[in-house]
Coordinates of C-alpha atoms in Angstrom, one line a residue:
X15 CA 11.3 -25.1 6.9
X16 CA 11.0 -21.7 9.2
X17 CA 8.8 -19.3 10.2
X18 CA 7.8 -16.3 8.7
X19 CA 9.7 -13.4 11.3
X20 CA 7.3 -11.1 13.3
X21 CA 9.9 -8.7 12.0
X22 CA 8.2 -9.0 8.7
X23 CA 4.9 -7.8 9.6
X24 CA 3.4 -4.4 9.0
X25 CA -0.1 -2.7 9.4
X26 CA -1.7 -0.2 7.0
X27 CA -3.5 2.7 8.1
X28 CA -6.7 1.5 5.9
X29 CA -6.7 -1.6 8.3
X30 CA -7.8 0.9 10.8
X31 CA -9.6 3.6 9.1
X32 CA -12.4 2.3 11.9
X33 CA -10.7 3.8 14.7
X34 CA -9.2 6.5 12.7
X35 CA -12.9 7.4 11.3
X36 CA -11.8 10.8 10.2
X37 CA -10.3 10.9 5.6
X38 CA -8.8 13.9 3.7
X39 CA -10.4 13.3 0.2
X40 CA -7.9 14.1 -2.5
X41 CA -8.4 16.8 -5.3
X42 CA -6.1 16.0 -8.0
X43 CA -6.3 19.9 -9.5
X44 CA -4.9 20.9 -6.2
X45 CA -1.9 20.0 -3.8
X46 CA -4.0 21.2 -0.6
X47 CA -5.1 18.7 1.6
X48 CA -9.3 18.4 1.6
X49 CA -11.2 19.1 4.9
X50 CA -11.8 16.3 7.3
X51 CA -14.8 13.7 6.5
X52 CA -15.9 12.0 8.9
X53 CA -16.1 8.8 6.0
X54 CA -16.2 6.0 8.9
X55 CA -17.5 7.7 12.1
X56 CA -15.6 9.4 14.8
X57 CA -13.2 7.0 14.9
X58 CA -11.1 7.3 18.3
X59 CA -7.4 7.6 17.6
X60 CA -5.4 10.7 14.8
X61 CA -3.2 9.5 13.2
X62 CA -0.6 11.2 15.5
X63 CA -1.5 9.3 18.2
X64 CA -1.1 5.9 15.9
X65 CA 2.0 4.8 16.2
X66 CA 2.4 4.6 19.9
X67 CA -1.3 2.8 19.7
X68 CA 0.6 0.5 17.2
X69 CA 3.5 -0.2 19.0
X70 CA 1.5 -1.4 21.9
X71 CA -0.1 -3.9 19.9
X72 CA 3.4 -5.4 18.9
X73 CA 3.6 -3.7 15.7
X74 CA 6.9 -2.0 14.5
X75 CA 6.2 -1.4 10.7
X76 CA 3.6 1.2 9.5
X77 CA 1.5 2.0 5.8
X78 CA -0.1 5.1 5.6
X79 CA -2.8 6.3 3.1
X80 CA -2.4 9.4 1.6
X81 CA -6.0 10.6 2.4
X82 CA -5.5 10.2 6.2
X83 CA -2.9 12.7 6.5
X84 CA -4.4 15.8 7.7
X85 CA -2.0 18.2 6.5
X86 CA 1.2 18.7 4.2
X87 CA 2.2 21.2 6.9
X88 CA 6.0 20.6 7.2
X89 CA 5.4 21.0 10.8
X90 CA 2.9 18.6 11.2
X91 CA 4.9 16.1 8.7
X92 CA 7.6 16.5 11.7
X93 CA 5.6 16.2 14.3
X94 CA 4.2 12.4 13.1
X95 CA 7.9 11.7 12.2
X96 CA 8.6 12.2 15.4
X97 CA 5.6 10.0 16.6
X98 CA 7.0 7.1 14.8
X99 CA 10.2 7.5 16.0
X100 CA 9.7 8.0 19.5
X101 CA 7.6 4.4 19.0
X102 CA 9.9 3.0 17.2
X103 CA 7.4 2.3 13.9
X104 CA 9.3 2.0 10.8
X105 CA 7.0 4.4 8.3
X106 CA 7.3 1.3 5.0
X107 CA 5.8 2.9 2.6
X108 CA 3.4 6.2 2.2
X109 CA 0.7 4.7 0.0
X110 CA -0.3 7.9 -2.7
X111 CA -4.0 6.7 -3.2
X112 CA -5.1 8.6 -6.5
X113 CA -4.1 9.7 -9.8
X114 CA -4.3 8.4 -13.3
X115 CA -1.1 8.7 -14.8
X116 CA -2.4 6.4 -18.1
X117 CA -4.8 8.9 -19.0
X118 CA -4.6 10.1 -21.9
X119 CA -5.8 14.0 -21.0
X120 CA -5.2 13.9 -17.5
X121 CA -2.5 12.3 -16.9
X122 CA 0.8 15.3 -16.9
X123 CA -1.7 16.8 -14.1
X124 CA -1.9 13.8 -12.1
X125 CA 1.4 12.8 -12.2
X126 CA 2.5 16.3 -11.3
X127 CA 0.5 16.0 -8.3
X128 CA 1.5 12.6 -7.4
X129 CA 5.1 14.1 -7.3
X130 CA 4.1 16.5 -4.9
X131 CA 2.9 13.3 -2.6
X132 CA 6.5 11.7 -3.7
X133 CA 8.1 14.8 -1.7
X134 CA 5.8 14.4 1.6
X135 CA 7.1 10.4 1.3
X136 CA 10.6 12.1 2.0
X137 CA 9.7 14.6 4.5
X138 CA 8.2 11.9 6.5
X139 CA 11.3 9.4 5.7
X140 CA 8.9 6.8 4.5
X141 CA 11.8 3.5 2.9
X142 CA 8.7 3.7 -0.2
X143 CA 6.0 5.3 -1.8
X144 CA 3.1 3.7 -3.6
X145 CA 1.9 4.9 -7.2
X146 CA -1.0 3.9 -9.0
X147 CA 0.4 2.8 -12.5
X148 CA -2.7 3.9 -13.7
X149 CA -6.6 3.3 -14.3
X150 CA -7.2 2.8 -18.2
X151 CA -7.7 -0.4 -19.8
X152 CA -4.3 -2.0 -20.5
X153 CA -3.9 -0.6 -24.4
X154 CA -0.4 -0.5 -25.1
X155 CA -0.6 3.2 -25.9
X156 CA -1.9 3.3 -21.8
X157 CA 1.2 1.4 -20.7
X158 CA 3.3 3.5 -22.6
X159 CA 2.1 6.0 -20.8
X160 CA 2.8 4.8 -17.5
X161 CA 6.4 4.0 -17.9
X162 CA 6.9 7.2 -19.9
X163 CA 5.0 9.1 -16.4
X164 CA 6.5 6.9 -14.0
X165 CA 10.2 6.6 -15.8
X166 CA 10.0 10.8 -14.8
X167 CA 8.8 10.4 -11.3
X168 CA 11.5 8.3 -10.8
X169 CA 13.8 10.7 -12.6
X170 CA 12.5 13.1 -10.4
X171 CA 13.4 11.2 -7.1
X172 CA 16.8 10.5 -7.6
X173 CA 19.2 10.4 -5.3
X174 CA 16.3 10.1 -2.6
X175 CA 16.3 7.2 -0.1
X176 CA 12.7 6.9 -0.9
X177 CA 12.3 3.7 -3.1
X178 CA 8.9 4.2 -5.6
X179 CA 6.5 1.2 -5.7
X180 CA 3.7 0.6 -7.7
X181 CA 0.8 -2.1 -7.2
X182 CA -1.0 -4.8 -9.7
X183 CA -4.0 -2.9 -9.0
X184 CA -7.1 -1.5 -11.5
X185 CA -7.6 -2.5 -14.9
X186 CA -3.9 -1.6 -16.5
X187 CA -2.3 -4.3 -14.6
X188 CA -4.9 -6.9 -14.3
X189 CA -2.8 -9.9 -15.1
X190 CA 0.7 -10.9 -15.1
X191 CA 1.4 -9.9 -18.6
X192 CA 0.6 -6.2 -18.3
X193 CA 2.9 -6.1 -15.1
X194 CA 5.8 -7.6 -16.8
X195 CA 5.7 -5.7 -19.4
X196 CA 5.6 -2.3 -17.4
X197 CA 8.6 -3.6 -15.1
X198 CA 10.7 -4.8 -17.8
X199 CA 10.3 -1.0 -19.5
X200 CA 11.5 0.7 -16.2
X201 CA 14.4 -1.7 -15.7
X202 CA 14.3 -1.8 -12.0
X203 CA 13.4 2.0 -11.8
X204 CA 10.4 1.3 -10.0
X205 CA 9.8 -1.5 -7.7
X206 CA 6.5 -3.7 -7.1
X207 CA 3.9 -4.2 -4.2
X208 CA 2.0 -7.0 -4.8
X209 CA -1.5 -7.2 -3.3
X210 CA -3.0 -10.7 -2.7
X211 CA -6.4 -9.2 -2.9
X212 CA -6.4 -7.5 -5.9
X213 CA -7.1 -10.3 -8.3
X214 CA -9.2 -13.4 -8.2
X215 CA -10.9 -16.1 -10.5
X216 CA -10.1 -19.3 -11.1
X217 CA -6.1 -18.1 -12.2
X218 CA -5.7 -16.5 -8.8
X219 CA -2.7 -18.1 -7.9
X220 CA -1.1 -18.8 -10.6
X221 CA -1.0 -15.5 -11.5
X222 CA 0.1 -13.9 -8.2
X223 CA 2.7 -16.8 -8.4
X224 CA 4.0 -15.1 -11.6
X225 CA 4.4 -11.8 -10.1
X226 CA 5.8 -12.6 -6.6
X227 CA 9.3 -13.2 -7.5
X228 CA 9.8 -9.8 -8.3
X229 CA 7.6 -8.2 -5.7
X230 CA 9.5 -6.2 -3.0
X231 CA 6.2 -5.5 -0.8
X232 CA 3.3 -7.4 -0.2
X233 CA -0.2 -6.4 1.1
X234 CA -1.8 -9.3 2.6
X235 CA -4.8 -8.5 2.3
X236 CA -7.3 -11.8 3.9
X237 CA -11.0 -12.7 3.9
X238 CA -13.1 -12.9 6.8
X239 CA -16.3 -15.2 6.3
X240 CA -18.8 -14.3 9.0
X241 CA -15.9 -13.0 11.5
X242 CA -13.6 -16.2 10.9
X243 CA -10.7 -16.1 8.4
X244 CA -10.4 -18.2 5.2
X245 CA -7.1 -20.0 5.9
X246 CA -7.6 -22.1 2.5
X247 CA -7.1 -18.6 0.8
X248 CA -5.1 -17.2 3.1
X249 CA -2.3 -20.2 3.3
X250 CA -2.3 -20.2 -0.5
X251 CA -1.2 -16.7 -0.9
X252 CA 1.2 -16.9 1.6
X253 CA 2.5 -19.8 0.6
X254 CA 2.8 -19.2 -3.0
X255 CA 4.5 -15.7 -2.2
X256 CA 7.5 -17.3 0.0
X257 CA 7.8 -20.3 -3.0
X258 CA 8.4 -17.5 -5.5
X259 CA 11.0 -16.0 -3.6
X260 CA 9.5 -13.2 -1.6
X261 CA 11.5 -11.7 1.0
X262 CA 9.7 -8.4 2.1
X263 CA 7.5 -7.3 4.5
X264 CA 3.8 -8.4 4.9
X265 CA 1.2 -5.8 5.2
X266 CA -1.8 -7.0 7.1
X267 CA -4.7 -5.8 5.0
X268 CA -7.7 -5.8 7.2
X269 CA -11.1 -4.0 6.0
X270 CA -13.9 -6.7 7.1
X271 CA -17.3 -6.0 9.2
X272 CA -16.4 -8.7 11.7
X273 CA -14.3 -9.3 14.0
X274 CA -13.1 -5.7 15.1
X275 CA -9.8 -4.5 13.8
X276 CA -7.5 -5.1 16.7
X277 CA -8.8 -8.5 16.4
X278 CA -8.9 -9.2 12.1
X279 CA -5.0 -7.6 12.4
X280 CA -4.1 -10.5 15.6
X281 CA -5.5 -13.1 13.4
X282 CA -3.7 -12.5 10.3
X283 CA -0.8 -11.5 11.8
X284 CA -0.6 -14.7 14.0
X285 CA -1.6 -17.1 10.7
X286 CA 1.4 -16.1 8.9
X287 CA 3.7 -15.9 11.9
X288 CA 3.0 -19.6 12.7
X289 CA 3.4 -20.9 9.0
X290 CA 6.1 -23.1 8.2
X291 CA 7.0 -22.5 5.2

């Protein structure tokens, strides 16, 4: 039995979009970045300023969404690189948060455009980038698809120190099966973040359990029930993760009302910290 290292602890940018408060909604028929919504306030901290923030809180290990980068400015993608290094935050993974490469009549676009975000992953020197495998139901035809478009996006990163993810997220990989069979096509071209919130029912577990073994990110995402955290829940993801055999980095996935952010992030980070397991 051991602890789960601090080491392997890492924060997304959505965990905060509170005290970030400004988005850059995407437009998948263009590469520029939209103007700033103010989607969750004010917020008090850019994204610039984050990683400092972060590392003052004990954090070394940073997700960002794609929609809270202001610009694609290769200035400004230097300037945040240089934030996270001067803090010493690791950038994990830069999380490209739209596109539909399944679809049937949109897809070439968005996976053209979700390239683009590939290339702003390796100006920033992020060790992954997140793709959506796709929204459609989980037809084979829609599967084929996503290997076909993600077998080229891979293709099209090679060589590049930039490891491609994708996630068991929306209705093409719902359950275990459908992510199985999409891995097993790309033969290790394309790696897997699994998300403990992205599935429930009464084959929760089991099916996360299927997955974890070949998951090489994890967002830990937990739930809050009237500010305090559900441990039962909690413990059980955790727990089934390391039994499969997962290695990598946890993501603290924070989005609840109550308690603030600072405080949702300390809790979960300081549950899976003090686990034996």
């Amino acid at each position: 039995m051991a602890q789960i290292s601090a080491d392997r602890i890492a924060v997304s940018t959505w965990s905060l979009h509170r005290l970030l408060g400004a988005t850059y909604p995407h437009d998948l028929t263009t590469s520029e970045v939209g103007p700033m919504q103010e989607t969750y306030g004010e917020g008090e901290e850019s994204l610039l300023g984050l990683p400092s923030v972060l590392a003052n809180h004990g954090y070394h290990r940073l997700e960002i969404v794609s929609f809270h980068l202001r610009s694609r400015d290769p200035i400004y993608l230097g300037e945040l690189r240089d934030q996270l290094r001067i803090a010493n935050v690791r950038l994990q993974t830069l999380l490209i948060d739209a596109g539909d490469i399944s679809h049937p009549e949109h897809g070439a676009r968005d996976q053209a455009w979700i390239a683009g975000w590939i290339e702003v992953a390796n100006e920033l020197g992020a060790d992954h980038a997140r793709i959506i495998a796709g929204k459609q139901k989980p037809t084979r035809d829609a599967l084929d698809r996503s290997v076909k478009a993600l077998n080229a996006l891979a293709e099209g990163n090679a060589g590049s120190p930039v490891r491609l993810v994708t996630e068991n997220w929306f209705d093409l990989l719902s359950e275990p099966a459908h992510v199985h069979y999409l891995l097993d096509r790309l033969e290790g071209r394309i790696g897997l973040l699994g998300d403990f919130g992205n599935w429930g029912g009464a084959t929760k577990y089991a099916d996360l359990r299927s997955i974890f073994a070949r998951a090489e990110l994890c967002h830990a995402k937990a739930s809050f029930i009237d500010g305090d955290l559900d441990e039962a829940d909690y413990g059980a993801c955790v727990t089934l993760a390391e039994e499969a055999g997962y290695k990598g980095p946890y993501t603290l996935i924070f989005d609840s009302e109550i308690p603030g952010e600072w405080h949702g992030l300390a809790t979960e980070r300081d549950f899976i910290t003090s686990r034996d397991v």
